[in-house]
Backbone as JSON Lines, residues from 0, in Angstrom:
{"i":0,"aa":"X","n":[103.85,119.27,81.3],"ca":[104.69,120.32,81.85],"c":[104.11,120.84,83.15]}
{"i":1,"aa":"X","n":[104.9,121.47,83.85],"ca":[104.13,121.75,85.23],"c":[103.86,123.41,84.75]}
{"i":2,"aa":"X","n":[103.38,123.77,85.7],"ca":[102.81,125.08,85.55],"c":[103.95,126.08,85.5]}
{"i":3,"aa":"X","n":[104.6,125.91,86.32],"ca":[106.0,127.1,86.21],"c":[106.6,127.17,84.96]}
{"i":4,"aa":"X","n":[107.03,125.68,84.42],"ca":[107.39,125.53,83.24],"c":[106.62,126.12,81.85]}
{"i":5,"aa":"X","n":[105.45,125.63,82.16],"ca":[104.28,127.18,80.97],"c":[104.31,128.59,81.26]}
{"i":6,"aa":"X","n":[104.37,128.41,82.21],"ca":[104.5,130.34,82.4],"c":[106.08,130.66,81.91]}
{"i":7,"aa":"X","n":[106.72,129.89,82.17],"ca":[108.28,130.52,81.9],"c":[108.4,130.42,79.9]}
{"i":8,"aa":"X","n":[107.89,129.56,79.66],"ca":[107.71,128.95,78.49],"c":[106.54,130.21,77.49]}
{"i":9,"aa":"X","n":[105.7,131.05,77.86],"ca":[104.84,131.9,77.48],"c":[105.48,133.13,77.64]}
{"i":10,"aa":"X","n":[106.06,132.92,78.73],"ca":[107.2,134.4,78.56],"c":[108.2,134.53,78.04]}
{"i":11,"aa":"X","n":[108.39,133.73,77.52],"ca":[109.92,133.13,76.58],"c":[109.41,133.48,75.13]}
{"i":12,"aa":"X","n":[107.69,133.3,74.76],"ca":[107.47,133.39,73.67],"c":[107.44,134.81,73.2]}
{"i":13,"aa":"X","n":[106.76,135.36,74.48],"ca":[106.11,137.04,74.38],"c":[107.63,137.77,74.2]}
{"i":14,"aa":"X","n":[108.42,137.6,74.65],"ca":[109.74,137.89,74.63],"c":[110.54,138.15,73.54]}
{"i":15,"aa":"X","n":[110.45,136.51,72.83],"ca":[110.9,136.22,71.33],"c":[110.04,137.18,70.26]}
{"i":16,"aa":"X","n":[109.3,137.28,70.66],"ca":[108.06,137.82,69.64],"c":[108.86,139.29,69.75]}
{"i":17,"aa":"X","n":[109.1,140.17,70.6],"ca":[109.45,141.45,70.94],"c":[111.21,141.66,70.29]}
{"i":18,"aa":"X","n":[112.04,140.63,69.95],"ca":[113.13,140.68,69.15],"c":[113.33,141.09,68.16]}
{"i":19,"aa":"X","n":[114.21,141.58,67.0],"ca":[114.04,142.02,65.73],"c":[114.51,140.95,65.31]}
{"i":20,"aa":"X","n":[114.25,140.67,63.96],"ca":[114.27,139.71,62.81],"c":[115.45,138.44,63.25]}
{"i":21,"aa":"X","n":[116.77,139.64,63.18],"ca":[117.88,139.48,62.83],"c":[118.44,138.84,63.97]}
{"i":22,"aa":"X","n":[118.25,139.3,65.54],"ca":[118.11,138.89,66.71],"c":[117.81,137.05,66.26]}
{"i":23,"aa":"X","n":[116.74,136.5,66.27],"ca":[115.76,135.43,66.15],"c":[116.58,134.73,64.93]}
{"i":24,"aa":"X","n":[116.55,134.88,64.19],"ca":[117.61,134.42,63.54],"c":[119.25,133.99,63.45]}
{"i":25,"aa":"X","n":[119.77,134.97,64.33],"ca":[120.83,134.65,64.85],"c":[120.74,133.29,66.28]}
{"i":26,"aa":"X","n":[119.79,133.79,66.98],"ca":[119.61,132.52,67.96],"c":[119.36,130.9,67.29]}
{"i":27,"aa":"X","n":[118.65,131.16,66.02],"ca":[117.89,129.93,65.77],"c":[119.5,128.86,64.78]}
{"i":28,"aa":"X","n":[120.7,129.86,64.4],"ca":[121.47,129.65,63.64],"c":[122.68,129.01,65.05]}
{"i":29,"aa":"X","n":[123.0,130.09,66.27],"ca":[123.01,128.93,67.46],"c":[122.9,127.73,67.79]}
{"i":30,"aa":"X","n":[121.38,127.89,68.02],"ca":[121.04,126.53,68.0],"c":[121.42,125.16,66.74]}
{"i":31,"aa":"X","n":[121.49,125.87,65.32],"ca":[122.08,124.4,64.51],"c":[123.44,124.7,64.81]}
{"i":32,"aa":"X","n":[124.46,125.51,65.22],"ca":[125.71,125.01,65.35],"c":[125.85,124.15,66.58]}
{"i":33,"aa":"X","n":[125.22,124.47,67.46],"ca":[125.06,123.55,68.45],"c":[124.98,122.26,68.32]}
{"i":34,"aa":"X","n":[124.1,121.62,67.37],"ca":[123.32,120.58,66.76],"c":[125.17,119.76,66.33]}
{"i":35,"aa":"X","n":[125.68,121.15,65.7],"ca":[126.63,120.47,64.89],"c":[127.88,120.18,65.58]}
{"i":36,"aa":"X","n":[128.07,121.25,66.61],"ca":[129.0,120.13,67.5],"c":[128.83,119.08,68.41]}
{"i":37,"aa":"X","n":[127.61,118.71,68.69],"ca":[127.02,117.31,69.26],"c":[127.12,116.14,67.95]}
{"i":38,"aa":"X","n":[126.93,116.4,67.36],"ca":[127.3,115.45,66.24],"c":[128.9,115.17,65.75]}
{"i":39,"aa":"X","n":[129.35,116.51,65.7],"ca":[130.92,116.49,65.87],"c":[131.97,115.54,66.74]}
{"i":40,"aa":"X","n":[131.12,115.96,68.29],"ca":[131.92,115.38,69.3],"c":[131.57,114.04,69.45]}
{"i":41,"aa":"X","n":[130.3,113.78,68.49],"ca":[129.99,112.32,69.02],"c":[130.99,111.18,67.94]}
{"i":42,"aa":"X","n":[131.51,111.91,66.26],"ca":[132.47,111.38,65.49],"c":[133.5,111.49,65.84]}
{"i":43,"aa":"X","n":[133.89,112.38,67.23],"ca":[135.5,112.33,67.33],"c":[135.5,111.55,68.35]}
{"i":44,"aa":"X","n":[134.58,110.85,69.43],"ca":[134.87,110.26,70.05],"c":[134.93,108.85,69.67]}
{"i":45,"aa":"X","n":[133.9,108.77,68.14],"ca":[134.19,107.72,67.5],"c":[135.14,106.84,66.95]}
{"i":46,"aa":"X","n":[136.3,107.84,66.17],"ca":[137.47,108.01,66.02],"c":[138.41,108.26,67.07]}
{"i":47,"aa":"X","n":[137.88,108.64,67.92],"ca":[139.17,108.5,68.76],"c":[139.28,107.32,69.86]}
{"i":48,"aa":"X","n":[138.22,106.34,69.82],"ca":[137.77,105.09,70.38],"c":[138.47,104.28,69.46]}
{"i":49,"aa":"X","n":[138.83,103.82,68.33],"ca":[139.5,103.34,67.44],"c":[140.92,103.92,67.6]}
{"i":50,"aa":"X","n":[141.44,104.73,67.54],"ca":[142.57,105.38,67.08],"c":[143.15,105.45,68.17]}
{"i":51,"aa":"X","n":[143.24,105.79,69.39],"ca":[143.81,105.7,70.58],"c":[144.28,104.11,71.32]}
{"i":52,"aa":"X","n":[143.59,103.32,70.99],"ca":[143.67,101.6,71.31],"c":[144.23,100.71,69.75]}
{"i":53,"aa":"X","n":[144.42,101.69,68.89],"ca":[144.85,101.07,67.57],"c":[144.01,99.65,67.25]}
{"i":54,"aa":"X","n":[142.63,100.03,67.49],"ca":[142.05,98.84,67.06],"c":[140.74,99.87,66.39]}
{"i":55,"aa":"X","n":[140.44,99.08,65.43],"ca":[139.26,99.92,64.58],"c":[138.16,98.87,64.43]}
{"i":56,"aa":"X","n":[137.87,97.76,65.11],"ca":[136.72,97.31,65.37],"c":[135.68,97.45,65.81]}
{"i":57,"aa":"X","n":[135.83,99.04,66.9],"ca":[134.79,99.59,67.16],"c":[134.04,100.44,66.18]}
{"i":58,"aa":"X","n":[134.73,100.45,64.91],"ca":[134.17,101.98,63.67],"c":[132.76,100.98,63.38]}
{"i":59,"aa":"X","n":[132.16,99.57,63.73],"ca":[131.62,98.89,63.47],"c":[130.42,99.79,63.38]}
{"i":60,"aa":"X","n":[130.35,100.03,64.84],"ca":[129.2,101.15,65.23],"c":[128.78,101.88,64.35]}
{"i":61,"aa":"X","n":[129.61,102.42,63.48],"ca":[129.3,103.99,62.26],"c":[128.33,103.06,61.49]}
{"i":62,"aa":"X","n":[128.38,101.84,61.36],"ca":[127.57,101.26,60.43],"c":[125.86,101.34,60.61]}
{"i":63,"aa":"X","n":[126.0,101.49,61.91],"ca":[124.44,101.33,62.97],"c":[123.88,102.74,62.94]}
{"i":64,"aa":"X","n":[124.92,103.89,63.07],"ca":[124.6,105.08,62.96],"c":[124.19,105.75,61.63]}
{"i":65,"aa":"X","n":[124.73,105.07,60.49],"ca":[124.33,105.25,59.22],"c":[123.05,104.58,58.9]}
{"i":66,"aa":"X","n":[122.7,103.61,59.31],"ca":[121.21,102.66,59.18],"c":[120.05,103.42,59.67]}
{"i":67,"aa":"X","n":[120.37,103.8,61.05],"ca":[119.56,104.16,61.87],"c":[118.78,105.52,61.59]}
{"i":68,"aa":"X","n":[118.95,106.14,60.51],"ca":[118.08,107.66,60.23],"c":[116.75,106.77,59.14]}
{"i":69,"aa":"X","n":[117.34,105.57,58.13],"ca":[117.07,105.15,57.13],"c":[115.72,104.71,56.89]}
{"i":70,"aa":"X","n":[115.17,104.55,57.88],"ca":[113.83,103.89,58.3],"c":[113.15,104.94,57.89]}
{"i":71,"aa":"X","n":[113.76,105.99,58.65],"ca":[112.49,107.36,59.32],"c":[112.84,108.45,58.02]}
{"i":72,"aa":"X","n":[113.38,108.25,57.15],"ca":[113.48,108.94,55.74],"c":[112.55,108.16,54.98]}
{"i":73,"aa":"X","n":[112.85,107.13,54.73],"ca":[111.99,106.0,53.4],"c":[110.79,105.87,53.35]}
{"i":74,"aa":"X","n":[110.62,105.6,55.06],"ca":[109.76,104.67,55.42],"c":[107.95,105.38,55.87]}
{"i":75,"aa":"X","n":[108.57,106.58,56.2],"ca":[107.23,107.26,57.13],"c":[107.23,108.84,56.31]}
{"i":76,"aa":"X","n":[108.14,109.15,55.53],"ca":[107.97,110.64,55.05],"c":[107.96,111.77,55.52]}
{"i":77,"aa":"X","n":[106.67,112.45,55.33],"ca":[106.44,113.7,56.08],"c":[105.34,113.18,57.61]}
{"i":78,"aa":"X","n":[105.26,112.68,57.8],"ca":[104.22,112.13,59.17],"c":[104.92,112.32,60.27]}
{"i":79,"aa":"X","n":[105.39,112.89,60.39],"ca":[106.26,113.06,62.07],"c":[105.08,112.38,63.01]}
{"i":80,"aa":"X","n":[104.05,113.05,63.1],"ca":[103.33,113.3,64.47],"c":[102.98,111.62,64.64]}
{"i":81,"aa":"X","n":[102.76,110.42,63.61],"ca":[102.33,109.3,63.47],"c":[103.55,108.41,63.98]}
{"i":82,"aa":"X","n":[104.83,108.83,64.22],"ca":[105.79,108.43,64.85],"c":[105.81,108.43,66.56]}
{"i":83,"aa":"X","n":[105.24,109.66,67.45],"ca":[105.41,109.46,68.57],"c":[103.6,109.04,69.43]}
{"i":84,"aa":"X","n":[102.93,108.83,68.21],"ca":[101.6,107.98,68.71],"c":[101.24,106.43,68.53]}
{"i":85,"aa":"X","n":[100.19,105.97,69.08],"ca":[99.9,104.45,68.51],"c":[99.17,104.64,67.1]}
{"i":86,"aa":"X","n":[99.71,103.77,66.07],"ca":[99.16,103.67,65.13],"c":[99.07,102.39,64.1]}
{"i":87,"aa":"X","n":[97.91,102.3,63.42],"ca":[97.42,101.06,62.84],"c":[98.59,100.11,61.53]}
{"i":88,"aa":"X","n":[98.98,101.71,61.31],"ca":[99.9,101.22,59.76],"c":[101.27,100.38,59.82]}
{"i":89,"aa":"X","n":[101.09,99.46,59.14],"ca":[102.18,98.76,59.04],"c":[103.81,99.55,58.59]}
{"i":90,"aa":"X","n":[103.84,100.43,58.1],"ca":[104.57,100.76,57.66],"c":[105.25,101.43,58.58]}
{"i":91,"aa":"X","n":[104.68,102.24,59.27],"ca":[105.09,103.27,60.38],"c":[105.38,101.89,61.8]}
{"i":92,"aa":"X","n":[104.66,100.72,61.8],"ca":[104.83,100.21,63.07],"c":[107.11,99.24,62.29]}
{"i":93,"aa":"X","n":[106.5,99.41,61.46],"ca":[108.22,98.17,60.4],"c":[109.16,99.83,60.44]}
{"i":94,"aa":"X","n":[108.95,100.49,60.57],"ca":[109.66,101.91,60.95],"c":[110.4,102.09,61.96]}
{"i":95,"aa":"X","n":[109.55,101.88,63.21],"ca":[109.64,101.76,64.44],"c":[110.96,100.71,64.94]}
{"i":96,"aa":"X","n":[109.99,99.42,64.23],"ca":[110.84,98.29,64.49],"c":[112.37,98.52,64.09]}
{"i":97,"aa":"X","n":[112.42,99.07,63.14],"ca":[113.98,99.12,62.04],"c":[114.92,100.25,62.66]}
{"i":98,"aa":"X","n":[113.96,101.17,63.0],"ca":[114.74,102.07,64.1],"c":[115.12,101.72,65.54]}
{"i":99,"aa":"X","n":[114.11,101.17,66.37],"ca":[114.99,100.25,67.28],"c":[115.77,99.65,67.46]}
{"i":100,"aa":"X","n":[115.69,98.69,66.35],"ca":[116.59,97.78,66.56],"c":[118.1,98.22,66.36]}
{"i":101,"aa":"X","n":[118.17,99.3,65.25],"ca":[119.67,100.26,64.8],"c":[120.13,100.52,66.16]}
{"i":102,"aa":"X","n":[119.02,101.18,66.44],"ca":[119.44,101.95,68.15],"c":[120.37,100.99,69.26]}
{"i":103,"aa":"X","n":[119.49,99.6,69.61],"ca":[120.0,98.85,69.94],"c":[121.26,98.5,69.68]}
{"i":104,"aa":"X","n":[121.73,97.99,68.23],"ca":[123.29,97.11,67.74],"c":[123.64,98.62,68.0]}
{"i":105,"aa":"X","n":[123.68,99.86,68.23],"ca":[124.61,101.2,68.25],"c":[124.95,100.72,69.54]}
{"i":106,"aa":"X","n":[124.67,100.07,70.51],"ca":[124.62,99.77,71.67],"c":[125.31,98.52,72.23]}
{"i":107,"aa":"X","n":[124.5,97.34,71.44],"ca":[124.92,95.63,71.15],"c":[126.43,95.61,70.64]}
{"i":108,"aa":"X","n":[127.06,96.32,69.73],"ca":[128.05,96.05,69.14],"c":[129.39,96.42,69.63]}
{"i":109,"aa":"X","n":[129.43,97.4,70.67],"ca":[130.45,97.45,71.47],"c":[130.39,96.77,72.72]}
{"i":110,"aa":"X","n":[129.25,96.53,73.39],"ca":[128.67,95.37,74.09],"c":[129.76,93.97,73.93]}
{"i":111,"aa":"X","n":[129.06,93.45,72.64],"ca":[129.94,91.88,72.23],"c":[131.39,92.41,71.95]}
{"i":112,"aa":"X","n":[131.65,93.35,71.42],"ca":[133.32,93.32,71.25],"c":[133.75,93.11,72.37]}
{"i":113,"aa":"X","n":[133.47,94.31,73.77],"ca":[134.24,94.07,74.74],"c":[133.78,92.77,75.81]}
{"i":114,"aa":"X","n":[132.65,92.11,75.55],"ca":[132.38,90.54,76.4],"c":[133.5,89.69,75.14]}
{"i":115,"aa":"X","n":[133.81,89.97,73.88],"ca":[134.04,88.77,73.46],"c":[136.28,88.93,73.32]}
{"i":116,"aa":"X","n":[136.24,90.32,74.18],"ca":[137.74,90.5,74.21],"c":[138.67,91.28,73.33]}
{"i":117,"aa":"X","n":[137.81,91.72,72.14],"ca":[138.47,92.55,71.23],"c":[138.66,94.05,71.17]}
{"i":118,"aa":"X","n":[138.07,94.66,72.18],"ca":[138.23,95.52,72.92],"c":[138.32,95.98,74.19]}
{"i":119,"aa":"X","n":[138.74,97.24,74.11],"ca":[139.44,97.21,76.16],"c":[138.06,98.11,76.68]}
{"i":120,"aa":"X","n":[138.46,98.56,77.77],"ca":[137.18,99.09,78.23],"c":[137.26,100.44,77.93]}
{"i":121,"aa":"X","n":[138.41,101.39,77.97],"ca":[138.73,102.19,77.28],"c":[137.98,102.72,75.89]}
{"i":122,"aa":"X","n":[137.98,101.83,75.18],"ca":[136.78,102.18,73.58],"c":[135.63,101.79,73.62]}
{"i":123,"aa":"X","n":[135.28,100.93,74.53],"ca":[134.33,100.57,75.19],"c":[133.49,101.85,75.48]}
{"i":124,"aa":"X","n":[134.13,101.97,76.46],"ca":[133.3,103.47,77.35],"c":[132.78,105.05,76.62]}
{"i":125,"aa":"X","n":[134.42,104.94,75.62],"ca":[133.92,105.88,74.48],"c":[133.02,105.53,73.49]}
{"i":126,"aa":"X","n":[133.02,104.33,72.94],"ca":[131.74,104.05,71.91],"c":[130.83,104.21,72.61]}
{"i":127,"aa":"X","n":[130.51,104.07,74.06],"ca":[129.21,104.35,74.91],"c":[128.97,105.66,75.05]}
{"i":128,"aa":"X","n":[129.83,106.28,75.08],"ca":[129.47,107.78,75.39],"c":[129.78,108.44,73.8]}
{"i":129,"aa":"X","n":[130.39,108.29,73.13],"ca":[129.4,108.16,71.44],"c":[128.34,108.19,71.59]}
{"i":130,"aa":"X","n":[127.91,106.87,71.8],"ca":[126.43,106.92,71.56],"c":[125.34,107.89,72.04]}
{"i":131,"aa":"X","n":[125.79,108.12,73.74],"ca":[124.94,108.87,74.27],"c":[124.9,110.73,73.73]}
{"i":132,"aa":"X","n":[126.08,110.84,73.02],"ca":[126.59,112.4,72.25],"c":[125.62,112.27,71.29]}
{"i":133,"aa":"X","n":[125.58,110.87,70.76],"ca":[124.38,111.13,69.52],"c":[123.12,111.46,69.51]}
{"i":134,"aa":"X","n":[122.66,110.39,71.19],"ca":[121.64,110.56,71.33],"c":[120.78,111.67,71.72]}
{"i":135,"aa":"X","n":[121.99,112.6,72.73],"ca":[121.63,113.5,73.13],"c":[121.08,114.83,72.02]}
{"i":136,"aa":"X","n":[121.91,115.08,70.62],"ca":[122.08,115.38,69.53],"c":[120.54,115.34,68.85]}
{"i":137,"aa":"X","n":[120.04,114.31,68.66],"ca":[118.84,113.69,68.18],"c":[117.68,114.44,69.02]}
{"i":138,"aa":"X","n":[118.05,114.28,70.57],"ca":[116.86,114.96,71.12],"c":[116.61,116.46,71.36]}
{"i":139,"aa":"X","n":[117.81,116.93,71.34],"ca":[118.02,118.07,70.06],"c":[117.55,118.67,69.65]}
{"i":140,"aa":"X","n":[117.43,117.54,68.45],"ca":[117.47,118.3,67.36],"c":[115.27,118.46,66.85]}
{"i":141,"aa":"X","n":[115.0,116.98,67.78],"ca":[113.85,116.92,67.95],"c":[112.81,118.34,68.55]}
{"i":142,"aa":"X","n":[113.56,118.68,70.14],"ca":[113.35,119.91,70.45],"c":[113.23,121.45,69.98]}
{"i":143,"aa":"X","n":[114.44,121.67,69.1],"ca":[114.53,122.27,67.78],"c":[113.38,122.52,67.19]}
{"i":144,"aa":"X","n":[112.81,121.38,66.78],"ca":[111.81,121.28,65.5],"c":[110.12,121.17,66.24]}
{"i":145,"aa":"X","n":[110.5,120.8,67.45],"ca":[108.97,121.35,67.93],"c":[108.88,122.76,68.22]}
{"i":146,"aa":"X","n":[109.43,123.82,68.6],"ca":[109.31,124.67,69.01],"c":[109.75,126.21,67.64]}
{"i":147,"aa":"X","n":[110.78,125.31,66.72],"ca":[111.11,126.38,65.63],"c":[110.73,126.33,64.35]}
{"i":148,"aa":"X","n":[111.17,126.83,63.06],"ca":[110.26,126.88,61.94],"c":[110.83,125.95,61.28]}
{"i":149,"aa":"X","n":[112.05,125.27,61.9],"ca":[113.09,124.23,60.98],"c":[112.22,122.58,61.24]}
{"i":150,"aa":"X","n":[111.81,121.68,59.71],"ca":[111.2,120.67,59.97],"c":[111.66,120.21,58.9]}
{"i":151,"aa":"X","n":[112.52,118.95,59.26],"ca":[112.61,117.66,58.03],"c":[111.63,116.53,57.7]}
{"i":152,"aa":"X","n":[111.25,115.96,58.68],"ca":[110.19,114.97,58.9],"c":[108.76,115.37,58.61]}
């Protein structure tokens, strides 16, 4: 972080700290509705990438988006912090792998539909910007959880 960014970031805390309960709580409840219409807008553009071109070959994608949490539930537990470092364990590195690659076909699969003609560019562009609603969502929700008391991982 650069320096402006810590100072603004320390006064943000001293700040929060000076709020009542109910205040801090209400912000932090913000922030998950927030969460929840990035996730929202990223299923309606899903659906509406299908439903607008009357072709539903793009819902393919939901399949990639359902895979893709599956790794980082099963696979690694409570270890968050062993996720964004280098590490020895097989388990956490077959984690990694299984989550990439989801990430990728979320990506690959509207890719080959529209090189192979079964979609227009139209659902195309929305399954792409799907994706990026999700992604954005994720980092999020990541942000979220470094800075607040809310932790799944």
């Amino acid at each position: 972080m650069l320096s402006w960014q810590k100072k603004f970031a320390a006064y943000l805390e001293l700040e929060m700290a000076e709020l009542p309960g109910y205040f801090r709580y209400c912000l932090n409840t913000g922030k998950l509705v927030l969460l929840g219409i990035l996730v929202s807008g990223g299923v309606v553009l899903q659906i509406l990438a299908c439903a607008l071109y009357n072709n539903w070959w793009p819902m393919l994608t939901a399949i990639t988006y359902v895979l893709l949490p599956m790794p980082l539930l099963f696979l690694v537990g409570s270890g968050r912090s062993s996720l964004f470092s280098e590490s020895d364990s097989s388990w956490v590195n077959a984690t990694k792998f299984l989550t990439g690659a989801s990430a990728v076909g979320s990506i690959a699969i509207p890719a080959i539909l529209k090189h192979s003609g079964v979609i227009g560019w139209g659902a195309f562009a929305m399954e792409l910007s799907s994706f990026f609603v999700f992604v954005f969502a994720i980092l999020c929700y990541i942000r979220i959880n470094d800075e607040d008391d809310y932790s799944s991982l």
